[in-house]
Amino acid sequence: LIGPGDLPSSFTTAQIHTALGYQQKGLDFATAQAKGIDLSPLLLAPHVLHAKPRSLKAGTTFELLMDPTNPSKKAQIEFGGFGVAPNKDIVLNFMHEGQNMQVSMPDPDAAISASSASGTRKAEPGNPHHLGTVVPGELLSYSVNIGDVLKAGKPLCVLESMKMEMKISVPDEMDGLQVKALPCKGRTKEKQGDILAPGDLLLELQEASK
């Protein structure tokens, strides 16, 4: 049972109530809010939320949900385009109520290229032995083990996307292949699972041994 002593001192009163009231799910949600990775404010802007990375055009307008408990509380935002900071971080420019705002973040492509072989990798396009992530989210668990021979339609893994659990099944084209490696880490009681983006390598396969 999660108690007040388990919560970060930086939590707001609302975040504390969420974590204590909804326990692990509430703590995960409040933690995502505190880290700035909660995507629920973008529920009003599916054209932004589901767009390909760095494809948003300057001048695009959208609404943000300011309070998930009050759908009428919205903010009007205009995207001003992408830029590059001196340290090579990505800069995102926004306009809100006549005020210009800039947000910077590390370039994910640079982070991937600099990561070790044991880190999250991209699936190779066209490689029949690579299964790439389609829906972005946190990996909760794998339903298969290394050495297993896959069967189409059987459970493969569970992801959490937009606070909803999604059960991923073995695709037809991977029926009969053997699991060579499970490149990602699932959620544990102590740590969050790997956060996957579209194209990240979810499963590495090989021909089944005779």
mmCIF file of C-alpha atoms in Angstrom:
data_model
loop_
_atom_site.group_PDB
_atom_site.id
_atom_site.type_symbol
_atom_site.label_atom_id
_atom_site.label_comp_id
_atom_site.label_asym_id
_atom_site.label_seq_id
_atom_site.Cartn_x
_atom_site.Cartn_y
_atom_site.Cartn_z
ATOM 1 C CA LEU A 1 0.000 0.000 0.000
ATOM 2 C CA ILE A 2 1.393 3.377 -1.033
ATOM 3 C CA GLY A 3 1.459 5.907 1.816
ATOM 4 C CA PRO A 4 2.449 9.567 2.204
ATOM 5 C CA GLY A 5 6.009 8.555 3.067
ATOM 6 C CA ASP A 6 6.412 6.897 -0.335
ATOM 7 C CA LEU A 7 5.725 10.106 -2.281
ATOM 8 C CA PRO A 8 8.266 12.680 -3.478
ATOM 9 C CA SER A 9 8.350 15.886 -1.429
ATOM 10 C CA SER A 10 7.911 17.874 -4.641
ATOM 11 C CA PHE A 11 4.373 16.549 -5.261
ATOM 12 C CA THR A 12 1.561 19.080 -5.204
ATOM 13 C CA THR A 13 -1.549 18.525 -3.083
ATOM 14 C CA ALA A 14 -3.473 17.345 -6.169
ATOM 15 C CA GLN A 15 -0.695 14.902 -7.101
ATOM 16 C CA ILE A 16 -0.611 13.526 -3.548
ATOM 17 C CA HIS A 17 -4.389 12.938 -3.629
ATOM 18 C CA THR A 18 -4.078 11.210 -7.019
ATOM 19 C CA ALA A 19 -1.258 8.934 -5.842
ATOM 20 C CA LEU A 20 -2.908 7.976 -2.562
ATOM 21 C CA GLY A 21 -6.382 7.576 -4.037
ATOM 22 C CA TYR A 22 -5.448 5.506 -7.076
ATOM 23 C CA GLN A 23 -2.331 3.870 -5.620
ATOM 24 C CA GLN A 24 0.201 2.576 -8.208
ATOM 25 C CA LYS A 25 -1.727 3.868 -11.235
ATOM 26 C CA GLY A 26 -2.183 7.212 -9.527
ATOM 27 C CA LEU A 27 1.483 7.372 -8.526
ATOM 28 C CA ASP A 28 2.563 6.583 -12.083
ATOM 29 C CA PHE A 29 0.275 9.292 -13.441
ATOM 30 C CA ALA A 30 1.390 11.911 -10.907
ATOM 31 C CA THR A 31 5.040 11.030 -11.517
ATOM 32 C CA ALA A 32 4.526 11.435 -15.267
ATOM 33 C CA GLN A 33 2.947 14.841 -14.612
ATOM 34 C CA ALA A 34 5.884 15.900 -12.451
ATOM 35 C CA LYS A 35 8.373 14.794 -15.121
ATOM 36 C CA GLY A 36 6.449 16.560 -17.872
ATOM 37 C CA ILE A 37 5.853 13.348 -19.846
ATOM 38 C CA ASP A 38 2.104 13.060 -19.240
ATOM 39 C CA LEU A 39 0.364 13.327 -22.621
ATOM 40 C CA SER A 40 -3.233 13.710 -21.406
ATOM 41 C CA PRO A 41 -3.252 17.512 -22.049
ATOM 42 C CA LEU A 42 -2.945 16.647 -25.757
ATOM 43 C CA LEU A 43 -6.168 14.627 -25.837
ATOM 44 C CA LEU A 44 -7.787 17.640 -27.506
ATOM 45 C CA ALA A 45 -5.115 17.692 -30.225
ATOM 46 C CA PRO A 46 -4.941 14.263 -31.904
ATOM 47 C CA HIS A 47 -3.313 15.820 -34.988
ATOM 48 C CA VAL A 48 -0.401 16.784 -32.729
ATOM 49 C CA LEU A 49 -0.356 13.736 -30.466
ATOM 50 C CA HIS A 50 -0.310 11.206 -33.317
ATOM 51 C CA ALA A 51 1.831 13.136 -35.794
ATOM 52 C CA LYS A 52 5.156 11.725 -36.940
ATOM 53 C CA PRO A 53 8.093 13.044 -34.917
ATOM 54 C CA ARG A 54 9.176 16.526 -36.019
ATOM 55 C CA SER A 55 6.529 16.734 -38.752
ATOM 56 C CA LEU A 56 4.426 19.487 -37.149
ATOM 57 C CA LYS A 57 4.332 22.596 -39.332
ATOM 58 C CA ALA A 58 4.931 26.102 -38.036
ATOM 59 C CA GLY A 59 1.624 27.893 -37.628
ATOM 60 C CA THR A 60 -0.282 24.788 -36.489
ATOM 61 C CA THR A 61 -2.801 25.677 -33.794
ATOM 62 C CA PHE A 62 -4.176 23.320 -31.178
ATOM 63 C CA GLU A 63 -5.809 23.223 -27.757
ATOM 64 C CA LEU A 64 -4.356 21.883 -24.518
ATOM 65 C CA LEU A 65 -6.483 20.377 -21.774
ATOM 66 C CA MET A 66 -5.356 22.338 -18.713
ATOM 67 C CA ASP A 67 -7.309 20.309 -16.141
ATOM 68 C CA PRO A 68 -8.284 16.661 -16.869
ATOM 69 C CA THR A 69 -11.189 17.032 -14.407
ATOM 70 C CA ASN A 70 -12.536 20.137 -16.178
ATOM 71 C CA PRO A 71 -12.786 19.693 -19.982
ATOM 72 C CA SER A 72 -13.846 23.315 -20.406
ATOM 73 C CA LYS A 73 -10.497 24.587 -19.114
ATOM 74 C CA LYS A 74 -8.409 24.837 -22.282
ATOM 75 C CA ALA A 75 -5.471 26.783 -23.642
ATOM 76 C CA GLN A 76 -5.043 27.934 -27.237
ATOM 77 C CA ILE A 77 -1.523 27.255 -28.527
ATOM 78 C CA GLU A 78 0.206 28.060 -31.818
ATOM 79 C CA PHE A 79 3.310 26.102 -32.782
ATOM 80 C CA GLY A 80 6.099 28.340 -34.053
ATOM 81 C CA GLY A 81 8.438 25.731 -35.485
ATOM 82 C CA PHE A 82 11.548 23.761 -34.586
ATOM 83 C CA GLY A 83 15.044 25.054 -33.934
ATOM 84 C CA VAL A 84 18.412 23.793 -32.762
ATOM 85 C CA ALA A 85 20.166 24.993 -29.607
ATOM 86 C CA PRO A 86 23.960 25.515 -29.454
ATOM 87 C CA ASN A 87 24.287 22.213 -27.580
ATOM 88 C CA LYS A 88 22.351 20.462 -30.396
ATOM 89 C CA ASP A 89 19.162 20.081 -28.332
ATOM 90 C CA ILE A 90 15.868 20.466 -30.208
ATOM 91 C CA VAL A 91 14.104 23.777 -29.565
ATOM 92 C CA LEU A 92 10.309 24.003 -29.890
ATOM 93 C CA ASN A 93 8.702 27.415 -30.214
ATOM 94 C CA PHE A 94 5.138 28.153 -29.079
ATOM 95 C CA MET A 95 2.826 31.167 -28.823
ATOM 96 C CA HIS A 96 0.286 31.423 -25.980
ATOM 97 C CA GLU A 97 -1.785 34.540 -25.242
ATOM 98 C CA GLY A 98 0.642 36.681 -27.219
ATOM 99 C CA GLN A 99 3.687 35.376 -25.379
ATOM 100 C CA ASN A 100 6.514 33.479 -27.094
ATOM 101 C CA MET A 101 7.720 30.369 -25.283
ATOM 102 C CA GLN A 102 10.607 28.040 -26.006
ATOM 103 C CA VAL A 103 11.045 24.477 -24.824
ATOM 104 C CA SER A 104 14.250 22.522 -25.393
ATOM 105 C CA MET A 105 14.814 18.783 -25.220
ATOM 106 C CA PRO A 106 17.621 16.369 -26.104
ATOM 107 C CA ASP A 107 17.601 15.127 -29.697
ATOM 108 C CA PRO A 108 16.212 11.539 -29.422
ATOM 109 C CA ASP A 109 17.995 10.482 -32.614
ATOM 110 C CA ALA A 110 21.317 11.569 -31.137
ATOM 111 C CA ALA A 111 20.514 9.738 -27.913
ATOM 112 C CA ILE A 112 19.739 6.548 -29.822
ATOM 113 C CA SER A 113 22.916 6.687 -31.872
ATOM 114 C CA ALA A 114 24.964 7.294 -28.739
ATOM 115 C CA SER A 115 23.335 4.537 -26.701
ATOM 116 C CA SER A 116 25.010 1.228 -26.094
ATOM 117 C CA ALA A 117 24.011 -1.961 -27.854
ATOM 118 C CA SER A 118 22.018 -2.956 -24.781
ATOM 119 C CA GLY A 119 19.881 0.181 -24.983
ATOM 120 C CA THR A 120 16.738 0.801 -26.990
ATOM 121 C CA ARG A 121 17.515 0.290 -30.684
ATOM 122 C CA LYS A 122 15.577 0.933 -33.830
ATOM 123 C CA ALA A 123 14.136 -1.978 -35.796
ATOM 124 C CA GLU A 124 15.747 -2.350 -39.210
ATOM 125 C CA PRO A 125 13.153 -1.603 -41.920
ATOM 126 C CA GLY A 126 12.543 -4.668 -44.050
ATOM 127 C CA ASN A 127 14.256 -7.054 -41.627
ATOM 128 C CA PRO A 128 11.809 -9.967 -41.157
ATOM 129 C CA HIS A 129 13.490 -10.829 -37.851
ATOM 130 C CA HIS A 130 12.883 -7.415 -36.299
ATOM 131 C CA LEU A 131 9.553 -6.371 -34.804
ATOM 132 C CA GLY A 132 9.280 -2.614 -34.384
ATOM 133 C CA THR A 133 7.034 -0.743 -31.986
ATOM 134 C CA VAL A 134 3.867 0.595 -33.602
ATOM 135 C CA VAL A 135 2.075 2.223 -30.679
ATOM 136 C CA PRO A 136 4.255 4.377 -28.395
ATOM 137 C CA GLY A 137 4.136 3.643 -24.691
ATOM 138 C CA GLU A 138 5.745 1.982 -21.690
ATOM 139 C CA LEU A 139 6.581 -1.721 -21.855
ATOM 140 C CA LEU A 140 4.875 -3.436 -18.936
ATOM 141 C CA SER A 141 5.851 -7.038 -19.672
ATOM 142 C CA TYR A 142 6.676 -9.615 -22.310
ATOM 143 C CA SER A 143 4.424 -12.651 -22.672
ATOM 144 C CA VAL A 144 7.151 -14.707 -24.380
ATOM 145 C CA ASN A 145 10.634 -15.841 -23.409
ATOM 146 C CA ILE A 146 13.898 -16.237 -25.310
ATOM 147 C CA GLY A 147 13.776 -19.514 -27.216
ATOM 148 C CA ASP A 148 9.998 -19.590 -27.566
ATOM 149 C CA VAL A 149 8.546 -20.335 -31.005
ATOM 150 C CA LEU A 150 5.864 -17.795 -31.823
ATOM 151 C CA LYS A 151 2.325 -18.631 -32.834
ATOM 152 C CA ALA A 152 0.222 -16.065 -34.668
ATOM 153 C CA GLY A 153 -2.440 -14.437 -32.507
ATOM 154 C CA LYS A 154 -0.908 -15.488 -29.189
ATOM 155 C CA PRO A 155 0.004 -12.856 -26.548
ATOM 156 C CA LEU A 156 3.334 -11.170 -27.212
ATOM 157 C CA CYS A 157 3.619 -8.286 -24.743
ATOM 158 C CA VAL A 158 1.689 -5.644 -22.846
ATOM 159 C CA LEU A 159 2.229 -1.904 -23.337
ATOM 160 C CA GLU A 160 0.715 1.035 -21.523
ATOM 161 C CA SER A 161 -0.190 3.948 -23.778
ATOM 162 C CA MET A 162 -2.194 6.985 -22.661
ATOM 163 C CA LYS A 163 -2.833 5.222 -19.331
ATOM 164 C CA MET A 164 -4.462 2.270 -21.089
ATOM 165 C CA GLU A 165 -3.031 -1.244 -21.186
ATOM 166 C CA MET A 166 -2.673 -2.634 -24.697
ATOM 167 C CA LYS A 167 -2.146 -6.340 -25.264
ATOM 168 C CA ILE A 168 -0.033 -6.943 -28.371
ATOM 169 C CA SER A 169 -0.437 -10.249 -30.207
ATOM 170 C CA VAL A 170 2.014 -12.100 -32.432
ATOM 171 C CA PRO A 171 1.539 -10.867 -36.021
ATOM 172 C CA ASP A 172 0.789 -13.429 -38.722
ATOM 173 C CA GLU A 173 4.086 -12.874 -40.547
ATOM 174 C CA MET A 174 6.079 -13.919 -37.464
ATOM 175 C CA ASP A 175 4.312 -17.237 -36.954
ATOM 176 C CA GLY A 176 6.871 -20.016 -36.482
ATOM 177 C CA LEU A 177 9.856 -17.771 -35.760
ATOM 178 C CA GLN A 178 11.879 -18.171 -32.584
ATOM 179 C CA VAL A 179 12.559 -15.451 -30.029
ATOM 180 C CA LYS A 180 16.247 -14.546 -30.153
ATOM 181 C CA ALA A 181 16.290 -11.555 -27.809
ATOM 182 C CA LEU A 182 13.997 -9.370 -25.719
ATOM 183 C CA PRO A 183 15.710 -5.987 -26.176
ATOM 184 C CA CYS A 184 13.555 -3.949 -23.790
ATOM 185 C CA LYS A 185 12.920 -3.926 -20.060
ATOM 186 C CA GLY A 186 9.451 -4.221 -18.584
ATOM 187 C CA ARG A 187 8.073 -2.442 -15.546
ATOM 188 C CA THR A 188 9.039 -3.651 -12.078
ATOM 189 C CA LYS A 189 7.987 -2.512 -8.607
ATOM 190 C CA GLU A 190 11.147 -0.409 -8.438
ATOM 191 C CA LYS A 191 11.546 0.896 -11.974
ATOM 192 C CA GLN A 192 9.506 2.100 -14.903
ATOM 193 C CA GLY A 193 9.559 0.006 -18.053
ATOM 194 C CA ASP A 194 11.297 1.200 -21.195
ATOM 195 C CA ILE A 195 9.446 4.047 -22.926
ATOM 196 C CA LEU A 196 9.144 3.050 -26.572
ATOM 197 C CA ALA A 197 8.625 5.222 -29.608
ATOM 198 C CA PRO A 198 7.368 4.057 -33.013
ATOM 199 C CA GLY A 199 10.114 2.095 -34.741
ATOM 200 C CA ASP A 200 11.942 1.034 -31.572
ATOM 201 C CA LEU A 201 13.025 -2.605 -31.621
ATOM 202 C CA LEU A 202 10.514 -4.568 -29.562
ATOM 203 C CA LEU A 203 11.526 -8.124 -30.444
ATOM 204 C CA GLU A 204 14.435 -9.816 -32.203
ATOM 205 C CA LEU A 205 13.732 -13.158 -33.867
ATOM 206 C CA GLN A 206 15.467 -15.973 -35.711
ATOM 207 C CA GLU A 207 14.518 -19.067 -37.666
ATOM 208 C CA ALA A 208 13.340 -21.819 -35.328
ATOM 209 C CA SER A 209 15.941 -24.496 -34.637
ATOM 210 C CA LYS A 210 15.129 -27.888 -36.048
#
